[in-house]
Tab-separated table of C-alpha atoms and ligand atoms in Angstrom:
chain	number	residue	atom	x	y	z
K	1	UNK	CA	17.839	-27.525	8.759
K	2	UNK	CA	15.782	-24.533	7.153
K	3	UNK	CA	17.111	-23.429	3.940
K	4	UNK	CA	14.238	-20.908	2.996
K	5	UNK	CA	15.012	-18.442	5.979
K	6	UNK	CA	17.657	-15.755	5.347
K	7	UNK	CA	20.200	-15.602	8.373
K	8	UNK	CA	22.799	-12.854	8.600
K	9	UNK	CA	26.276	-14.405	8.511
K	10	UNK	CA	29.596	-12.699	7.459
K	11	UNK	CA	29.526	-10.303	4.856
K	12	UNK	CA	31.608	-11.496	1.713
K	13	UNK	CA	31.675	-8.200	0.112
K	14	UNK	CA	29.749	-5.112	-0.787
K	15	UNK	CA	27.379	-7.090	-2.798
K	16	UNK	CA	27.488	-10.595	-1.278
K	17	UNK	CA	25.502	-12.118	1.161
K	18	UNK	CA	26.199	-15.749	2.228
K	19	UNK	CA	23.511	-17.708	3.424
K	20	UNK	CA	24.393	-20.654	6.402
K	21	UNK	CA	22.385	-22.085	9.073
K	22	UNK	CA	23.953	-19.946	11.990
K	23	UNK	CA	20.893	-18.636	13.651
K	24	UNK	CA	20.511	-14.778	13.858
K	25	UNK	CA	17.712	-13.672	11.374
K	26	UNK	CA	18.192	-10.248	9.112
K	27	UNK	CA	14.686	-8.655	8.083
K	28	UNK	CA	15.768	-8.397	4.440
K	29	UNK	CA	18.241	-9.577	2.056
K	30	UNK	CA	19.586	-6.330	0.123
K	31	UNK	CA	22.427	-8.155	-1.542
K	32	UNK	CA	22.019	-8.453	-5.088
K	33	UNK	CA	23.315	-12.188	-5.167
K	34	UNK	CA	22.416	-14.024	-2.255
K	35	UNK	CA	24.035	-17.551	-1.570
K	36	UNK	CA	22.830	-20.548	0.688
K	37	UNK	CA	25.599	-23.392	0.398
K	38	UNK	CA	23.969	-26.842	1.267
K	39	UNK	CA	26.326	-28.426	3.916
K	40	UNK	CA	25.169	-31.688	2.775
K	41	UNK	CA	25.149	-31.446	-0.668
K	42	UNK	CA	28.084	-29.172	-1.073
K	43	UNK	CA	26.357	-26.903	-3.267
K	44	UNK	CA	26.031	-23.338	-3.877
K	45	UNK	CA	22.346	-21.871	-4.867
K	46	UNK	CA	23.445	-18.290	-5.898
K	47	UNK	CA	20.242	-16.263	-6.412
K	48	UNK	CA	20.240	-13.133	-8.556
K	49	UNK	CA	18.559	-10.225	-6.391
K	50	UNK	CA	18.530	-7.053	-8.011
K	51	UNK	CA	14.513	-6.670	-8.079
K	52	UNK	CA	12.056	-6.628	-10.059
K	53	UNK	CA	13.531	-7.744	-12.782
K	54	UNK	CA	17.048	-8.726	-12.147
K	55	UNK	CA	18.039	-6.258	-15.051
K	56	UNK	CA	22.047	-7.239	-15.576
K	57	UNK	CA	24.602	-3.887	-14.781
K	58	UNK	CA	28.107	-3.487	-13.527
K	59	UNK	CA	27.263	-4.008	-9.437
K	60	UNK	CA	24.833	-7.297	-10.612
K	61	UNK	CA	27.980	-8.893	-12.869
K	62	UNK	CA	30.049	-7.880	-10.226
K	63	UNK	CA	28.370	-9.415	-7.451
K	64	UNK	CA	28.033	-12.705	-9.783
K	65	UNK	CA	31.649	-12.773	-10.478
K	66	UNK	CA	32.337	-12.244	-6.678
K	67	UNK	CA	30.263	-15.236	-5.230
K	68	UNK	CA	31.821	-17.452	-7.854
K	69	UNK	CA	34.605	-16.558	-6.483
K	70	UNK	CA	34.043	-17.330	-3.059
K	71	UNK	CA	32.408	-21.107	-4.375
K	72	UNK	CA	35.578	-21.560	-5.794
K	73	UNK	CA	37.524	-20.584	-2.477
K	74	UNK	CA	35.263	-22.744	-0.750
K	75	UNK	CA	35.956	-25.581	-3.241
K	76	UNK	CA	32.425	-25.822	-4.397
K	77	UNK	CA	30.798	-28.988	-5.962
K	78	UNK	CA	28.571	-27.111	-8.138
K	79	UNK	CA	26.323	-23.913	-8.360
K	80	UNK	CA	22.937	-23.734	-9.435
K	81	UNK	CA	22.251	-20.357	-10.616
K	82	UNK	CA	18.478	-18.721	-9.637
K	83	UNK	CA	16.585	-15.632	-9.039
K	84	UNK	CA	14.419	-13.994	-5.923
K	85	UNK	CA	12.030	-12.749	-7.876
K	86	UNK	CA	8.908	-15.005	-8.229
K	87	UNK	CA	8.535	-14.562	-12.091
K	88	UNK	CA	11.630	-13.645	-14.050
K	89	UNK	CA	15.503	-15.094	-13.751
K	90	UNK	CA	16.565	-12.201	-15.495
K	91	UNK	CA	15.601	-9.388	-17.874
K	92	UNK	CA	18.954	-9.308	-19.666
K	93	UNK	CA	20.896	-5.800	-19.679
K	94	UNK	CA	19.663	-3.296	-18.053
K	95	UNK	CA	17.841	-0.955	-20.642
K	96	UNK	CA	18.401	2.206	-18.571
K	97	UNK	CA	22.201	1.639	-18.342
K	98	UNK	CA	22.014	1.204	-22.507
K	99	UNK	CA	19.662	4.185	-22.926
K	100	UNK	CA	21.328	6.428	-20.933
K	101	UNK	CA	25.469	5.823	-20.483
K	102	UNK	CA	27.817	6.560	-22.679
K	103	UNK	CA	30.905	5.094	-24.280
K	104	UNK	CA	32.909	4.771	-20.831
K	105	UNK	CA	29.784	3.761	-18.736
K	106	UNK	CA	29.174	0.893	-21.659
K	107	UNK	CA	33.021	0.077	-21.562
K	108	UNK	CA	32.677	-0.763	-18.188
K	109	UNK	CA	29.481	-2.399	-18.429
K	110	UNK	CA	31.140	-5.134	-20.627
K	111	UNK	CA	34.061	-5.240	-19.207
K	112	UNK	CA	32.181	-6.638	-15.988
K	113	UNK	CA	29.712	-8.844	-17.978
K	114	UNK	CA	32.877	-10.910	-19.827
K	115	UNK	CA	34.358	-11.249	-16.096
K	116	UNK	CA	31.378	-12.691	-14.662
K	117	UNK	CA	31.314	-14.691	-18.013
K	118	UNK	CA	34.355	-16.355	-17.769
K	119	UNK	CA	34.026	-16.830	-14.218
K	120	UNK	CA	31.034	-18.702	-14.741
K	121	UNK	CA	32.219	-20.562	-18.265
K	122	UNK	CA	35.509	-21.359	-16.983
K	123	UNK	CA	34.323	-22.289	-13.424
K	124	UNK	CA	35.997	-25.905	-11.809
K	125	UNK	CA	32.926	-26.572	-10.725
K	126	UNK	CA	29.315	-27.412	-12.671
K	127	UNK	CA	26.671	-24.653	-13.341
K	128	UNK	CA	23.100	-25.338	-13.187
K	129	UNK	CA	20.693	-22.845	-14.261
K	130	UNK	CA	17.101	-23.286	-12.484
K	131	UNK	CA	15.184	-20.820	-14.275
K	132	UNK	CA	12.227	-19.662	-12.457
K	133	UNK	CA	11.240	-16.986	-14.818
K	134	UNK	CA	11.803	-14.875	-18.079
K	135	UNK	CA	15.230	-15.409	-18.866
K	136	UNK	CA	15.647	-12.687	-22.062
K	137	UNK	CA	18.481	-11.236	-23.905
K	138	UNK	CA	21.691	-11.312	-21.197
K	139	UNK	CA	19.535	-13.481	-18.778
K	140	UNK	CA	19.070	-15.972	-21.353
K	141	UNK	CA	22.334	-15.579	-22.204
K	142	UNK	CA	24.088	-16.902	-18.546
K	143	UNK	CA	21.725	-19.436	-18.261
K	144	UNK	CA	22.989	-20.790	-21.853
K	145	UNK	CA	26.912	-20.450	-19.935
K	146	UNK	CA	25.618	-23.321	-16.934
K	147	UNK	CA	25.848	-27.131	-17.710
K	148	UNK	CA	22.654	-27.327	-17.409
K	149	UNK	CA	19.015	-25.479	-17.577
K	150	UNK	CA	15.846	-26.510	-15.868
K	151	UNK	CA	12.895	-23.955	-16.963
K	152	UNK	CA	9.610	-22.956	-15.234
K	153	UNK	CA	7.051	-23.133	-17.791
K	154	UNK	CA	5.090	-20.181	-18.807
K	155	UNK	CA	7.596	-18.146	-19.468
K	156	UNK	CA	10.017	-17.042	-22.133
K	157	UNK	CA	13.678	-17.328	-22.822
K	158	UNK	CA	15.654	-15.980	-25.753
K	159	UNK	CA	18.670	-13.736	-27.029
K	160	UNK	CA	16.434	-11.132	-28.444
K	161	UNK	CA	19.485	-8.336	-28.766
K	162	UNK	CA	18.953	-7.728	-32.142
K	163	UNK	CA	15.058	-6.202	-31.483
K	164	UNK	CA	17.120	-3.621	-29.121
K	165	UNK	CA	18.773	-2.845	-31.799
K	166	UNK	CA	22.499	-4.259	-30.673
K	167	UNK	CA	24.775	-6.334	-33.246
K	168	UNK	CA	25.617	-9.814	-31.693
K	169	UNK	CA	28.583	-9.700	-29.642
K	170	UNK	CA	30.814	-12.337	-31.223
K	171	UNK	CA	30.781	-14.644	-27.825
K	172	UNK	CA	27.174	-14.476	-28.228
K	173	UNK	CA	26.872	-15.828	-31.951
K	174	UNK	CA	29.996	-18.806	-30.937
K	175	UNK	CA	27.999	-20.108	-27.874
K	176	UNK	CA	24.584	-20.152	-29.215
K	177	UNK	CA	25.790	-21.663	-32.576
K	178	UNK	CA	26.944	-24.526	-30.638
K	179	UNK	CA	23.682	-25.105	-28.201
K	180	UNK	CA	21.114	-25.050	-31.277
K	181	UNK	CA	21.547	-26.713	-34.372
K	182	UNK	CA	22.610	-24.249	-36.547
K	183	UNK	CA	19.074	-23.290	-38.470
K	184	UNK	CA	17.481	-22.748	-35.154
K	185	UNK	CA	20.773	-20.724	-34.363
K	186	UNK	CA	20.620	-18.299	-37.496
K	187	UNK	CA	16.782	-17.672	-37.236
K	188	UNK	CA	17.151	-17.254	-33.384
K	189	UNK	CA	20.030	-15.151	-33.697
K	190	UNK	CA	18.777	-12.785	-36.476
K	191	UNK	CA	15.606	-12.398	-35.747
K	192	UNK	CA	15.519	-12.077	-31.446
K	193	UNK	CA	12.932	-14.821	-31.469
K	194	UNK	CA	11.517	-15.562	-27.574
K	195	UNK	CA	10.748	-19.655	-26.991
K	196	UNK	CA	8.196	-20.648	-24.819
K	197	UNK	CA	10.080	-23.315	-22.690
K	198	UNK	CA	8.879	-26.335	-24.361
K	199	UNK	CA	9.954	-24.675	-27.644
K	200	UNK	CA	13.080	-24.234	-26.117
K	201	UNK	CA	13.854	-27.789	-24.941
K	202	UNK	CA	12.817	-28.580	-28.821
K	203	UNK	CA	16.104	-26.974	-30.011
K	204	UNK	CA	18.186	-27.498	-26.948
K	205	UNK	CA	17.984	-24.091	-25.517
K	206	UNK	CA	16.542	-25.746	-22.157
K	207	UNK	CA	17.046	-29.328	-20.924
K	208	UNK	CA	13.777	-30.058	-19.098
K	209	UNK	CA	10.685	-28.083	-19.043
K	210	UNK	CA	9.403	-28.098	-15.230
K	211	UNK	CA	6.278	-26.931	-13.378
K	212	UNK	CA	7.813	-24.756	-10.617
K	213	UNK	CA	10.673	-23.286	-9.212
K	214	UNK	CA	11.080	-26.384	-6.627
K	215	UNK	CA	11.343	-29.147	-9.315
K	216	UNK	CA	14.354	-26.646	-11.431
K	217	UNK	CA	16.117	-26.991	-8.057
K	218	UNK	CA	15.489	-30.474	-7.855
K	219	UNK	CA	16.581	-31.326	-11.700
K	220	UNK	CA	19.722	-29.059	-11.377
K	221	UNK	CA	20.767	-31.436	-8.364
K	222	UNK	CA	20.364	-34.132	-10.095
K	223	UNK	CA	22.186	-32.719	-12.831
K	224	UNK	CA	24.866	-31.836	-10.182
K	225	UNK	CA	24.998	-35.560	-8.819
K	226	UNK	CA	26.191	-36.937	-11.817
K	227	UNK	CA	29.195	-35.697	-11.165
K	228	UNK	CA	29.861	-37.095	-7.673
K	229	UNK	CA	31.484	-39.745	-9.040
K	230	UNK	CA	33.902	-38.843	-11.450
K	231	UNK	CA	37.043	-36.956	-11.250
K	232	UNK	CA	36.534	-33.360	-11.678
K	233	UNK	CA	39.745	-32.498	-12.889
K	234	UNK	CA	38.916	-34.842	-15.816
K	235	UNK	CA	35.440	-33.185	-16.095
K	236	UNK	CA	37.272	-29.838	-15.870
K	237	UNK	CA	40.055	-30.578	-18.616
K	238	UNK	CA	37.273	-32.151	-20.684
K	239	UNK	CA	35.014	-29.121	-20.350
K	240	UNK	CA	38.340	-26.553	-20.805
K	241	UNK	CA	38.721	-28.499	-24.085
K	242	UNK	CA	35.447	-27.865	-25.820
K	243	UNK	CA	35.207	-24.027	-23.980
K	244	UNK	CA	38.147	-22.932	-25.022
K	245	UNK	CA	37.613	-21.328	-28.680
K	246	UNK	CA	35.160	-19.017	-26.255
K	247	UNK	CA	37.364	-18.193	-23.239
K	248	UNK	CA	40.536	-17.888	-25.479
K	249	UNK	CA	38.388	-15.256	-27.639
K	250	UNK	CA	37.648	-13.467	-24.889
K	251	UNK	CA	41.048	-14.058	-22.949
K	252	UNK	CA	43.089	-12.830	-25.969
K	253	UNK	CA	40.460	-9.881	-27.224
K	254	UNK	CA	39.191	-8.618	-24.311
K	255	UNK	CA	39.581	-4.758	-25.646
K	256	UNK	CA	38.459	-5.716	-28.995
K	257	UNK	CA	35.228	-7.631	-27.768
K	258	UNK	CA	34.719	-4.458	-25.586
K	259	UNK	CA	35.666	-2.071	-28.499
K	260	UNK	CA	33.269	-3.893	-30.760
K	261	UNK	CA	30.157	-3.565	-27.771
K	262	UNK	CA	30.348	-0.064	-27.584
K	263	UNK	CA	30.623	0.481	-31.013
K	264	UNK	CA	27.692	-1.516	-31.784
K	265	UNK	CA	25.460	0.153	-28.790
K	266	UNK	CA	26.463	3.883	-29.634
K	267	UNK	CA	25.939	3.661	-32.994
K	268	UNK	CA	22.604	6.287	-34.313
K	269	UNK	CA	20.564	2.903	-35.768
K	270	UNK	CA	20.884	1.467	-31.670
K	271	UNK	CA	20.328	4.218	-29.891
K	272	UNK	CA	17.136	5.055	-32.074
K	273	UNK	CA	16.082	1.220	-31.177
K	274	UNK	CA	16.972	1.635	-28.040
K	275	UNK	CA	15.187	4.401	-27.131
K	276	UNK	CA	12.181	3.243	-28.409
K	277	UNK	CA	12.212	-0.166	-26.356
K	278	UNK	CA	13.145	1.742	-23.645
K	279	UNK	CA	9.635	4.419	-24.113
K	280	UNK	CA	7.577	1.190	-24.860
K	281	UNK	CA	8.803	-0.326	-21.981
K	282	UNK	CA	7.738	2.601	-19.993
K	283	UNK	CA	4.572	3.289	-21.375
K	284	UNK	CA	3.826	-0.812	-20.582
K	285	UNK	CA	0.920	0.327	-18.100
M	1	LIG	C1	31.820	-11.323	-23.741
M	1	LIG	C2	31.043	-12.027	-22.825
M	1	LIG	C3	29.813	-11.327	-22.577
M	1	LIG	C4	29.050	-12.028	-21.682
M	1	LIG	C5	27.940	-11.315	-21.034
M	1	LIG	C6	26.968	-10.765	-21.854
M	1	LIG	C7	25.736	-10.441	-21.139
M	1	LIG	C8	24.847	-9.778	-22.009
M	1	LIG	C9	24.524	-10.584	-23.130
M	1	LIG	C10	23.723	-10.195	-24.034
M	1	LIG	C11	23.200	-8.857	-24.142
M	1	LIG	C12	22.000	-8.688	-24.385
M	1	LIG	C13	21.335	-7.377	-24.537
M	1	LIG	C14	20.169	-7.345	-23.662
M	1	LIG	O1	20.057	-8.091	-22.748
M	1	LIG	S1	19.066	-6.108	-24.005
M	1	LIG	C15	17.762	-6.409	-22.825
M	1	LIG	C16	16.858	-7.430	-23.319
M	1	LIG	N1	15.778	-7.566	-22.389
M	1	LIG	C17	14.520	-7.316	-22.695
M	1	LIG	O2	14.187	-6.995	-23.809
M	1	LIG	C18	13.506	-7.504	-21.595
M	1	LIG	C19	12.598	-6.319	-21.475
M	1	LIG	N2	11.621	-6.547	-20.427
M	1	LIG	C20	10.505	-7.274	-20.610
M	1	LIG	O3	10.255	-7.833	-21.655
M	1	LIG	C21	9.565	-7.352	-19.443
M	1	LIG	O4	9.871	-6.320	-18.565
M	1	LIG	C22	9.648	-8.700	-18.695
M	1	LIG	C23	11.073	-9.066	-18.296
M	1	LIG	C24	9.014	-9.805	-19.545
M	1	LIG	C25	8.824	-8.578	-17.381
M	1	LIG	O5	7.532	-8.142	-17.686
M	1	LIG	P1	6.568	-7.652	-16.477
M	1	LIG	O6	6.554	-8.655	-15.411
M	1	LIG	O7	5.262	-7.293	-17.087
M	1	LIG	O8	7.277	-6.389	-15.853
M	1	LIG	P2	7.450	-4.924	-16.472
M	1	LIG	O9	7.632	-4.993	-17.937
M	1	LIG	O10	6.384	-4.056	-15.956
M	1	LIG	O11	8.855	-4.527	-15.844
M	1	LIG	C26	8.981	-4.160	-14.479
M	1	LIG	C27	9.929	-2.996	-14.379
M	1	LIG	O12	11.219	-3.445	-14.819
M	1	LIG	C28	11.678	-2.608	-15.896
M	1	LIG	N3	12.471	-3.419	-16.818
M	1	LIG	C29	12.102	-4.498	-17.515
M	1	LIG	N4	13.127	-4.983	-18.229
M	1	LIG	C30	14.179	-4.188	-17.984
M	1	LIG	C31	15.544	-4.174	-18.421
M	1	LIG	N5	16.049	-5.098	-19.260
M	1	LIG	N6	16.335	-3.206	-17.970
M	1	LIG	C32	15.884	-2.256	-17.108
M	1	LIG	N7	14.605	-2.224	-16.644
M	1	LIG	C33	13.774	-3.183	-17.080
M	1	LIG	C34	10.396	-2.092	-16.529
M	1	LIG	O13	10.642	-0.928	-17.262
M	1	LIG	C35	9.554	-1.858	-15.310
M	1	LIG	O14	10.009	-0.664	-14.710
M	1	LIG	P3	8.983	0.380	-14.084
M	1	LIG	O15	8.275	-0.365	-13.006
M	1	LIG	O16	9.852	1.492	-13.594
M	1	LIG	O17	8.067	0.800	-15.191
């Protein structure tokens, strides 16, 4: 069965595109989350599309929040979570979006980022991140949401939010204080430090440091595996009981935690910050 060749099947929504083995080719995949379910296996490789850098906006969070929805219609044994592109998982939030929008277009932006979130963090399945690339700022931030991360090495992965100038969304500070041990937390947090991936497997921000894309794939299904034997609804209370401070926070606040993203993004100090980033970005080449 080829898994590597993109076949056109039914369209799941605007944004969706599953991937199966019924044979009738597409020239190009134009969905920004693409999804191949292993009929063995049972599991879902959703791969993050929007190209080059999968920068994170409202259609990307929605699409992510969509095919977890359909993995959890199609009772799913587990998801690892990927990109297209052959360098970076994901460039975080889109700088254009923060440079440019305003306090409805950023209301909406987070609005759709804590959906996707709690889709993802409160998923009855297992999430394993295979990260083939840079994973920075939000893209470092879903991979930290999986079970699990397998990194490519030569690349970097942090929550570097507070170099674009943004205040740490509260969700941000709970679930990283938890992955690191609480120095690396406060120094990673404050300061927007990027980790090489063996860094990052030093302070727990990775599991296992890997040499290519193929081997994150094959340490996320091993990762997955472990599961096969135990009752998920077990694994899912279990899970429910040390996630909930986040997804009760978010559950209970949601206006607040949006309220508190705008406020931090439009305020003078960000939007000077931000601008900058944005011109250096630009002026890269
Ligand atoms: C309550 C629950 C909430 C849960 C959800 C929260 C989710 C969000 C969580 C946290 C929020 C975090 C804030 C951020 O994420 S801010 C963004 C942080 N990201 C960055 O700082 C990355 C910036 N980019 C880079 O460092 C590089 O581009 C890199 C990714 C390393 C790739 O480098 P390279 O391969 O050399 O490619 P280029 O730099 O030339 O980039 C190619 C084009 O892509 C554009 N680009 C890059 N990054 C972004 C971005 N983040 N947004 C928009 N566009 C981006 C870049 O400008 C190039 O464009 P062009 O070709 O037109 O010049």
């Amino acid at each position: 069965m080829s898994r590597n060749i993109l076949f056109l099947s039914k369209t799941i929504n605007s944004n969706v595109r599953r991937l199966c083995t019924t044979p009738t080719p597409v020239q190009k995949a134009e969905k920004l989350v693409l999804i191949d379910v292993n009929d063995k296996t049972g599991y879902g490789t959703l791969s993050m599309n929007r190209l080059p850098v999968n920068s994170l906006n409202v259609e990307l969070f929605n699409a992510l929040s969509d095919a977890y929805d359909e993995m959890e219609k199609n009772k799913s044994r587990g998801v690892i979570l990927t990109s297209t592109s052959p360098k970076i998982f994901s460039a975080g939030l889109d700088i254009n979006d923060l440079y440019s929008g305003d306090s409805k277009s950023w209301s909406e932006l987070w609005d759709a980022s804590q959906e996707a979130f709690l889709k993802i963090y409160d998923a009855s399945f297992p999430s394993a991140a295979a990260i083939n690339g840079h994973a920075i700022g939000g893209g470092c931030f879903f991979s930290m949401i999986c079970d699990y991360r397998a990194m490519v090495k030569g690349y970097q992965i942090g929550l570097n939010e507070i170099q674009v100038g943004i205040a740490l969304p509260k969700v941000l500070v709970m679930i990283m204080g938890k992955l690191l041990p609480r120095r690396h937390a406060e120094i990673s947090l404050t300061q927007g430090t990027l980790y090489s991936p063996e860094q990052a497997s030093k302070i727990n921000l990775v599991d296992d440091v890997v040499v290519d894309k193929a081997e994150a794939i094959i340490k996320c299904e091993a990762f997955l595996n472990k599961f096969r034997k135990i009752p998920m609804d077990a694994v899912n209370t279990t899970k429910r009981t040390i996630r909930r401070e986040e997804i009760d926070y978010i559950r209970n606040n949601k206006q607040k935690d949006i309220d508190d993203f705008v406020k931090a993004v439009e305020s003078v100090e960000a939007q000077n910050t931000i601008k900058m980033y944005y011109q250096a970005l630009k002026n890269k080449k």
